[in-house]
PDB file of C-alpha atoms and ligand atoms in Angstrom:
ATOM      1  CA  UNK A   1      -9.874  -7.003 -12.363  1.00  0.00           C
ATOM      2  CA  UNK A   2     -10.630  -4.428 -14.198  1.00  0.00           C
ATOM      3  CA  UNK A   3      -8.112  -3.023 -17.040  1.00  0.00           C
ATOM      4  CA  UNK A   4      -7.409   0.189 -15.330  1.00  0.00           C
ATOM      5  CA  UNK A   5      -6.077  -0.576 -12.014  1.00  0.00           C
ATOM      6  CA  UNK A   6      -7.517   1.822  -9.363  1.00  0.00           C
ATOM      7  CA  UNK A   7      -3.676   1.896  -7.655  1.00  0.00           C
ATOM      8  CA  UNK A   8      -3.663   3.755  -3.845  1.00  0.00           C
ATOM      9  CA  UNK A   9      -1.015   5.653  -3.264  1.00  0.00           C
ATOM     10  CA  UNK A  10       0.077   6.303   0.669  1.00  0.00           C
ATOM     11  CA  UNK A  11       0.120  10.428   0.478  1.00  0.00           C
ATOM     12  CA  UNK A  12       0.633  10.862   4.183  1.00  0.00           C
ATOM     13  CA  UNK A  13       4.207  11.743   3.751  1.00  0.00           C
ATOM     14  CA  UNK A  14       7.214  11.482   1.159  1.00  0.00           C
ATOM     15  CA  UNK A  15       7.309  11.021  -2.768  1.00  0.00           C
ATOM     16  CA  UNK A  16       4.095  10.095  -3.135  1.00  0.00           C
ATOM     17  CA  UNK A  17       3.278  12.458  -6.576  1.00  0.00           C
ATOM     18  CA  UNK A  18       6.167  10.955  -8.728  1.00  0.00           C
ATOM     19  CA  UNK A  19       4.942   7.625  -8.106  1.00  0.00           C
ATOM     20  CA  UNK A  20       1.279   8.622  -9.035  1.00  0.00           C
ATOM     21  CA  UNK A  21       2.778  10.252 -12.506  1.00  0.00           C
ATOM     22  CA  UNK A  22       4.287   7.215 -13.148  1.00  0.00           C
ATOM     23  CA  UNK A  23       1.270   4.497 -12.745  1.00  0.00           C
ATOM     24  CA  UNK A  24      -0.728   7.325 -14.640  1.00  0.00           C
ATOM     25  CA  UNK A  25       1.581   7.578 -17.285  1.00  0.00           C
ATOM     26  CA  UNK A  26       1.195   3.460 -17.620  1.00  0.00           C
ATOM     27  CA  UNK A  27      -2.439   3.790 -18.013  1.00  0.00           C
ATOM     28  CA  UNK A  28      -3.474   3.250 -13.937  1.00  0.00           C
ATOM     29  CA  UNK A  29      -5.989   5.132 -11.925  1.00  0.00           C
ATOM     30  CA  UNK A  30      -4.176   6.645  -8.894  1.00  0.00           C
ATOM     31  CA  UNK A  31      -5.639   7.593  -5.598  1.00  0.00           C
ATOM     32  CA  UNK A  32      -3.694   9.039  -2.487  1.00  0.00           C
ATOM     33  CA  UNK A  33      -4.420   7.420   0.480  1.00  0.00           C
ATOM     34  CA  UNK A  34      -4.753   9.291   3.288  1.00  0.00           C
ATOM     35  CA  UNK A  35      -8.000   8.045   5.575  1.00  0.00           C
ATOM     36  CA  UNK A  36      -8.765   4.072   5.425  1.00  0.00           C
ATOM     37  CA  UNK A  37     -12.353   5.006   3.464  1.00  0.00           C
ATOM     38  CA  UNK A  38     -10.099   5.845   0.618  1.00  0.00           C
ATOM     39  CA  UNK A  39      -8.891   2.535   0.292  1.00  0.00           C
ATOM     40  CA  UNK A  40     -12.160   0.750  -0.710  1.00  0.00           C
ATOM     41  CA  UNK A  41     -11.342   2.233  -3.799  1.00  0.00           C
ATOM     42  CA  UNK A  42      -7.854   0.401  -4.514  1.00  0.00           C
ATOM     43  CA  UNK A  43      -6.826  -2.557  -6.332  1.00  0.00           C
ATOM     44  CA  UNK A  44      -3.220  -2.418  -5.381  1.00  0.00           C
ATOM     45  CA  UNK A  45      -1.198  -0.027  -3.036  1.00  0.00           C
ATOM     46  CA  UNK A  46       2.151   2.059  -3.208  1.00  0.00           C
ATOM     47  CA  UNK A  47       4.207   3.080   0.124  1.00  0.00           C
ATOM     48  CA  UNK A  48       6.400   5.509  -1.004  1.00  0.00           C
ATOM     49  CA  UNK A  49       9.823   6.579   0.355  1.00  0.00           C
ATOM     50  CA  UNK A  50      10.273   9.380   2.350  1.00  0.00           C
ATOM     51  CA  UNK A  51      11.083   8.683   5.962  1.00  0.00           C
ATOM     52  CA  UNK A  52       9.366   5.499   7.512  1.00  0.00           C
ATOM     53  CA  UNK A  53       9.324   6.771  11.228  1.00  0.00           C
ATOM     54  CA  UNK A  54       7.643   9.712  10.352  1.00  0.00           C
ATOM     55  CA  UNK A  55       5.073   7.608   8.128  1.00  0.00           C
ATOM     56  CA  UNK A  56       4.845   5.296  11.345  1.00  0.00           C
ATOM     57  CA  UNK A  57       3.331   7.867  13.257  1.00  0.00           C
ATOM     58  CA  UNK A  58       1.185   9.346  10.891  1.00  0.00           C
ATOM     59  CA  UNK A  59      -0.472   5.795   9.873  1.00  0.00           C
ATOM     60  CA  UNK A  60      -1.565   5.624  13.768  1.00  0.00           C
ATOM     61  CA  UNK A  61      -2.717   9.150  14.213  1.00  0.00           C
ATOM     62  CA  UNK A  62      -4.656   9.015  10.999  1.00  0.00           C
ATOM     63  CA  UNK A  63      -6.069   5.458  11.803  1.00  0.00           C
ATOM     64  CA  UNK A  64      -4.407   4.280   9.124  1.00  0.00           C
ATOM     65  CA  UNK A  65      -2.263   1.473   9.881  1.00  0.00           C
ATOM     66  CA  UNK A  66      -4.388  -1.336  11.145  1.00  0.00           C
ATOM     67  CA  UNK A  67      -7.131  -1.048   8.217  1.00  0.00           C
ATOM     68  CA  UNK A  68      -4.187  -0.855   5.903  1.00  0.00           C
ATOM     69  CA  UNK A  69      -2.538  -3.891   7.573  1.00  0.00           C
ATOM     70  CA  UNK A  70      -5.327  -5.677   7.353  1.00  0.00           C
ATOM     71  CA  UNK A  71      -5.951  -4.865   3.309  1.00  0.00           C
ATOM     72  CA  UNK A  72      -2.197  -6.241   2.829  1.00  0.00           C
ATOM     73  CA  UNK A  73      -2.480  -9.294   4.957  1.00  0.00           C
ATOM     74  CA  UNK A  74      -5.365 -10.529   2.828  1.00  0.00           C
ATOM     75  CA  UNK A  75      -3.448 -10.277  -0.273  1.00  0.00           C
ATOM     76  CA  UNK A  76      -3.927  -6.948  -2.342  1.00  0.00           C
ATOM     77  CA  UNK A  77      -0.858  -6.745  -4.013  1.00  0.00           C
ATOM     78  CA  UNK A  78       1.737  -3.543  -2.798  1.00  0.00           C
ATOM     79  CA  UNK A  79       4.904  -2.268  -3.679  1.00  0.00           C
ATOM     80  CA  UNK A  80       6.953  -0.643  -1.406  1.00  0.00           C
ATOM     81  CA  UNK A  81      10.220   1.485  -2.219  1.00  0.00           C
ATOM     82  CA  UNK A  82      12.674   2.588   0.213  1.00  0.00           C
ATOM     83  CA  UNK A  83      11.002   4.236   3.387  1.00  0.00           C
ATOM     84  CA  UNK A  84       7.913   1.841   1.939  1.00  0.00           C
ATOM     85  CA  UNK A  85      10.236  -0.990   1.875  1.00  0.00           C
ATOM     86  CA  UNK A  86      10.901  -0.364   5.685  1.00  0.00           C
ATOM     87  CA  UNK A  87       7.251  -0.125   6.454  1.00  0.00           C
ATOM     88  CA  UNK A  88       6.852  -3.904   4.712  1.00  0.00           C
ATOM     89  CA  UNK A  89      10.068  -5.751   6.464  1.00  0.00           C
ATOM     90  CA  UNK A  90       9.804  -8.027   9.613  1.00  0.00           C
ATOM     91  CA  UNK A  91      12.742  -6.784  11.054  1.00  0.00           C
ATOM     92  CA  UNK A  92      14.279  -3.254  11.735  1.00  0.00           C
ATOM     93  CA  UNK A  93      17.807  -2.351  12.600  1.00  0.00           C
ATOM     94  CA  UNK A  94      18.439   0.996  13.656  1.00  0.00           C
ATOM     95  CA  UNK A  95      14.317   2.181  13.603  1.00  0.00           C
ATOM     96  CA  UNK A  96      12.814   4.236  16.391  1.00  0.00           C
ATOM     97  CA  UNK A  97      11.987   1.840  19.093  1.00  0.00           C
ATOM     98  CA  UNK A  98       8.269   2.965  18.588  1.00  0.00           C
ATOM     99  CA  UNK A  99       8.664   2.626  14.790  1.00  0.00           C
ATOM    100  CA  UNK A 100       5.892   0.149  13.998  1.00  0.00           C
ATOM    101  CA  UNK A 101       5.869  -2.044  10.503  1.00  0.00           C
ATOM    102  CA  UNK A 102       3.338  -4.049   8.327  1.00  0.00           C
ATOM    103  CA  UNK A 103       6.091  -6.972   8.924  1.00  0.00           C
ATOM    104  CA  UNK A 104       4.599  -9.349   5.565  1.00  0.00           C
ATOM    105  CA  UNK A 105       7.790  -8.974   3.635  1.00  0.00           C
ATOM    106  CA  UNK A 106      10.423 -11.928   5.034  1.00  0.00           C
ATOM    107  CA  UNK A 107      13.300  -9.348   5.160  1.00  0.00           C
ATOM    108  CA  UNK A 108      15.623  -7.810   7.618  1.00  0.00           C
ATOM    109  CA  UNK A 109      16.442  -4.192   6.498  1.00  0.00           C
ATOM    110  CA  UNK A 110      19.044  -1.571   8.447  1.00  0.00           C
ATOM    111  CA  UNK A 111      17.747   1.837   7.685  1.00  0.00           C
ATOM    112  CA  UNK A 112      20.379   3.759   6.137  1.00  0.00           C
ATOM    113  CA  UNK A 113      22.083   0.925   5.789  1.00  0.00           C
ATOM    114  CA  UNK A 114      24.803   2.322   2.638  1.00  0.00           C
ATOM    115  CA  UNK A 115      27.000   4.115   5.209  1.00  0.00           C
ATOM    116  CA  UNK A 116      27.091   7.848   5.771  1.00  0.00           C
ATOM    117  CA  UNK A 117      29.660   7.902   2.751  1.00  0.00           C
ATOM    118  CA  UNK A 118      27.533   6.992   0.306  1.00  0.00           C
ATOM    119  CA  UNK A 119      23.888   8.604   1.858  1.00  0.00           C
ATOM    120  CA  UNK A 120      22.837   8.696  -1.839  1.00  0.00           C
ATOM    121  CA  UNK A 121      24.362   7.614  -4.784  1.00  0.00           C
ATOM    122  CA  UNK A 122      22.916   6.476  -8.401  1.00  0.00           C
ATOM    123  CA  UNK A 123      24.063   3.226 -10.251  1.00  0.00           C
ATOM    124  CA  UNK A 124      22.810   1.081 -13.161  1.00  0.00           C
ATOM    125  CA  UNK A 125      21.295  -2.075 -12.219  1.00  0.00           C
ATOM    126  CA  UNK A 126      20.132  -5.218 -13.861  1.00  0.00           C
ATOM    127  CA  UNK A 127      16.522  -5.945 -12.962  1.00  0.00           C
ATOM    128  CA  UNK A 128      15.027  -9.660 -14.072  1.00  0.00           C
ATOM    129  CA  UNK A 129      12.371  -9.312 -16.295  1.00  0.00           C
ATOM    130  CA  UNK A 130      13.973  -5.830 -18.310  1.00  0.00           C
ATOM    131  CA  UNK A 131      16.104  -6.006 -21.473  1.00  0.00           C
ATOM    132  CA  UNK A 132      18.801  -3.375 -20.530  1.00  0.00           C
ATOM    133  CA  UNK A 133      20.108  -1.611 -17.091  1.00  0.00           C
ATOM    134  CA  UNK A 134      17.948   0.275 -14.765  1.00  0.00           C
ATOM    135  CA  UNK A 135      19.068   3.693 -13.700  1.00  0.00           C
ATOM    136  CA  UNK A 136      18.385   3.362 -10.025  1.00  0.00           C
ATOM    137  CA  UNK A 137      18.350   5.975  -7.468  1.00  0.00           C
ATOM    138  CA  UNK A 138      19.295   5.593  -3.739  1.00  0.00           C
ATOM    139  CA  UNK A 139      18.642   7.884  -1.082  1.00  0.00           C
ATOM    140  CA  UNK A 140      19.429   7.338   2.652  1.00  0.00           C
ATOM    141  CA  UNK A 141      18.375   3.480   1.239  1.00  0.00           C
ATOM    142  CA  UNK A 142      17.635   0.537   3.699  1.00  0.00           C
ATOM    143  CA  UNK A 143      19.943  -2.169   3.392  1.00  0.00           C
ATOM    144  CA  UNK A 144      19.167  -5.763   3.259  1.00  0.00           C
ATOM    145  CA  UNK A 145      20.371  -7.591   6.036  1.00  0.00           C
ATOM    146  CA  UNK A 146      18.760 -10.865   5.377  1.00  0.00           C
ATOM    147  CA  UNK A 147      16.744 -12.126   3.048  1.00  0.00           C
ATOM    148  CA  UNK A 148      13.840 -15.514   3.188  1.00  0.00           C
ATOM    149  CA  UNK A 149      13.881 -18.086   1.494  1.00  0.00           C
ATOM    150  CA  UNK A 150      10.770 -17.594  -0.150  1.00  0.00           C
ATOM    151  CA  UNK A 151      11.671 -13.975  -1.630  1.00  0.00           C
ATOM    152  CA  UNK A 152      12.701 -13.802  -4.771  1.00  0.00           C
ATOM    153  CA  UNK A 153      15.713 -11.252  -5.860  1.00  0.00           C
ATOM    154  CA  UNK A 154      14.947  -9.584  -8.688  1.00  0.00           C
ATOM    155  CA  UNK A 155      17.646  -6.827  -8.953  1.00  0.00           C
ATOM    156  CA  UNK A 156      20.908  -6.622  -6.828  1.00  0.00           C
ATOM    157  CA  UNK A 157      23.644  -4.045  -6.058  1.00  0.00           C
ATOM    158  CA  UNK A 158      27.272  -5.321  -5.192  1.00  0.00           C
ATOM    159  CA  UNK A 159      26.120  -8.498  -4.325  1.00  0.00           C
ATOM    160  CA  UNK A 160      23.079  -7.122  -2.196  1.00  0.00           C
ATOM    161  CA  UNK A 161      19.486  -7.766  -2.971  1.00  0.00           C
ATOM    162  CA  UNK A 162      17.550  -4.095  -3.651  1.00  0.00           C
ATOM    163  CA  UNK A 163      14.405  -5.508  -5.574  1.00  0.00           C
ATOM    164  CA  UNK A 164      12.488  -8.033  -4.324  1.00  0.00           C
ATOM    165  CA  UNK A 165       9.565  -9.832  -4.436  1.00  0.00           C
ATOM    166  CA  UNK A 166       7.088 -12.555  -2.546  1.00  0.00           C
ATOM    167  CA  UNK A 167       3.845 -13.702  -4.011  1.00  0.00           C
ATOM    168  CA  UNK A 168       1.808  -9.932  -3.616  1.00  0.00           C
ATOM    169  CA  UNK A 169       4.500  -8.037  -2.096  1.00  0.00           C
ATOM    170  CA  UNK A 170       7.415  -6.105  -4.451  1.00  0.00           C
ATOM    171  CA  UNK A 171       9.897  -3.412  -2.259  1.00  0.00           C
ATOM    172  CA  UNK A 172      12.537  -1.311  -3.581  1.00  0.00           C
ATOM    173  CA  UNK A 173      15.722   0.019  -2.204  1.00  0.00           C
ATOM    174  CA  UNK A 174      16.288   2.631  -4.293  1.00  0.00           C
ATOM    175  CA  UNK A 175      13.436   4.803  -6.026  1.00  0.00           C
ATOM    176  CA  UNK A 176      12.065   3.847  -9.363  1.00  0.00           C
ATOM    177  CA  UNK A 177      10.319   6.938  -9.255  1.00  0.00           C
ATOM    178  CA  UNK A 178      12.883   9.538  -9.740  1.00  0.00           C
ATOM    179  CA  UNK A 179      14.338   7.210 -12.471  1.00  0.00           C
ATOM    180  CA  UNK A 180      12.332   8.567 -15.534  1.00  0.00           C
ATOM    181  CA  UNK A 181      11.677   5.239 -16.495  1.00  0.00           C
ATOM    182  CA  UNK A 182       8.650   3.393 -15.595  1.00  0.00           C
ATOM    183  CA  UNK A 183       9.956   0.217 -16.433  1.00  0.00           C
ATOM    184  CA  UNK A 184       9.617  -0.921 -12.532  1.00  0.00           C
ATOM    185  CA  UNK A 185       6.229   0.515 -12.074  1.00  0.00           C
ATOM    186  CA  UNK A 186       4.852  -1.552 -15.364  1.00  0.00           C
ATOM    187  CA  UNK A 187       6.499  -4.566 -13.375  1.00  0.00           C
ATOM    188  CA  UNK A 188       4.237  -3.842 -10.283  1.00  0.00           C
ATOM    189  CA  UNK A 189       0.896  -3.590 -12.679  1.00  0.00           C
ATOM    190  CA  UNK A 190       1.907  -6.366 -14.477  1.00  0.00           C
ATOM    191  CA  UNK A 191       1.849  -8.018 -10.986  1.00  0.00           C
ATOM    192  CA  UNK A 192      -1.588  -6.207 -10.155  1.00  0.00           C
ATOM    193  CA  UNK A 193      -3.171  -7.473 -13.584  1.00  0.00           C
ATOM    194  CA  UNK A 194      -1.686 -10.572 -14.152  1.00  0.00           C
TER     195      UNK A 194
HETATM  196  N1  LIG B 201      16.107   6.587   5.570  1.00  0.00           N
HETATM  197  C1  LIG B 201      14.687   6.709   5.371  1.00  0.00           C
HETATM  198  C2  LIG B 201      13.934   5.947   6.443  1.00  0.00           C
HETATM  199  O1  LIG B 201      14.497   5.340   7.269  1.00  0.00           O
HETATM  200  C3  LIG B 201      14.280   6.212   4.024  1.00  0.00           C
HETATM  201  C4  LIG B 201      14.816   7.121   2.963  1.00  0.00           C
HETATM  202  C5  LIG B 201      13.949   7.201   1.732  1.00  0.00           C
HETATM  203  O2  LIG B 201      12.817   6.749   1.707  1.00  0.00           O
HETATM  204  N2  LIG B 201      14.478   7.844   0.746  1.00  0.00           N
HETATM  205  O3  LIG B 201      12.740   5.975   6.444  1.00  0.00           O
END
């Protein structure tokens, strides 16, 4: 692979620039994905949050989703954080009933799943890899309802996984993007470049 990692970027919908910024400011190539042509071009692949039934709908009218499936399902590498974490999970409590997902992460998420109470909050976490706390940001965040055995936890909230990670597959609760701190992203390219 070559050492600047051409990363796409899902720009149909959401918080798509921040994470761009980020991967940029790490030395990346970013493109925003918005047609499937544009994703001959990538190496790796963000989903951003923003909200996932709303990106649902937009990745079929814009012929997105199955060429996108397809470029996840044979391995390049994605991360996915919050809405983009939705779009990844096998299973969806409290979607749309049309609400269509990737399903290649072995997770169960509830959307919104922190209780009206606490829609959005911020908290320090500990994430595996980095020397000192995380300043993490949730917003309307998908809960973790179960977790496979083959996914690796790699940052957790009260007990509750909010970072993890299969073999080509990383997903976020919160967003790493708002954090100014791109201590997550470099996690993801270090994933991409190996
Ligand atoms: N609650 C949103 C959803 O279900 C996700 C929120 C976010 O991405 N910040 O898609």
């Amino acid at each position: 692979m070559s050492a600047r990692a051409r990363i796409g970027v899902l720009a149909l919908q959401g918080a798509f620039a921040a994470h761009a910024s980020a991967l940029q400011r790490l030395g990346a190539t970013t493109v925003e994905v918005r047609v499937a042509a544009d994703l001959e071009q990538c190496d790796a692949l963000v989903l951003p949050g923003g909200e996932s039934t709303t990106m649902s709908q937009l990745l079929e009218t814009s012929q997105l989703f199955d060429p996108l499936a397809e470029r996840i399902a044979t391995g390049t590498p994605v991360f996915g954080t919050c809405a983009g974490m939705i779009l990844l999970s096998k299973g969806i409590a409290d979607g749309r009933p049309d609400q269509r997902s990737f399903a290649v992460l072995d997770i169960d998420v509830q959307r919104n799943g922190f209780g009206r109470q606490r829609d959005s909050f911020e908290t320090e976490i500990d994430v595996l890899g980095l020397d000192r706390a995380f300043h993490a940001v949730f917003i309307r965040a998908p809960r973790i309802s179960r977790i496979g055995s083959q996914i690796e936890t790699l940052a957790t909230h009260g007990g509750e996984p909010v970072l993890v990670r299969s073999k080509t597959i990383m997903a976020a609760s919160f967003h790493p993007e708002l954090a100014d701190d791109d201590r997550v992203h470099q996690l993801f390219l270090t994933m991409v470049q190996g």
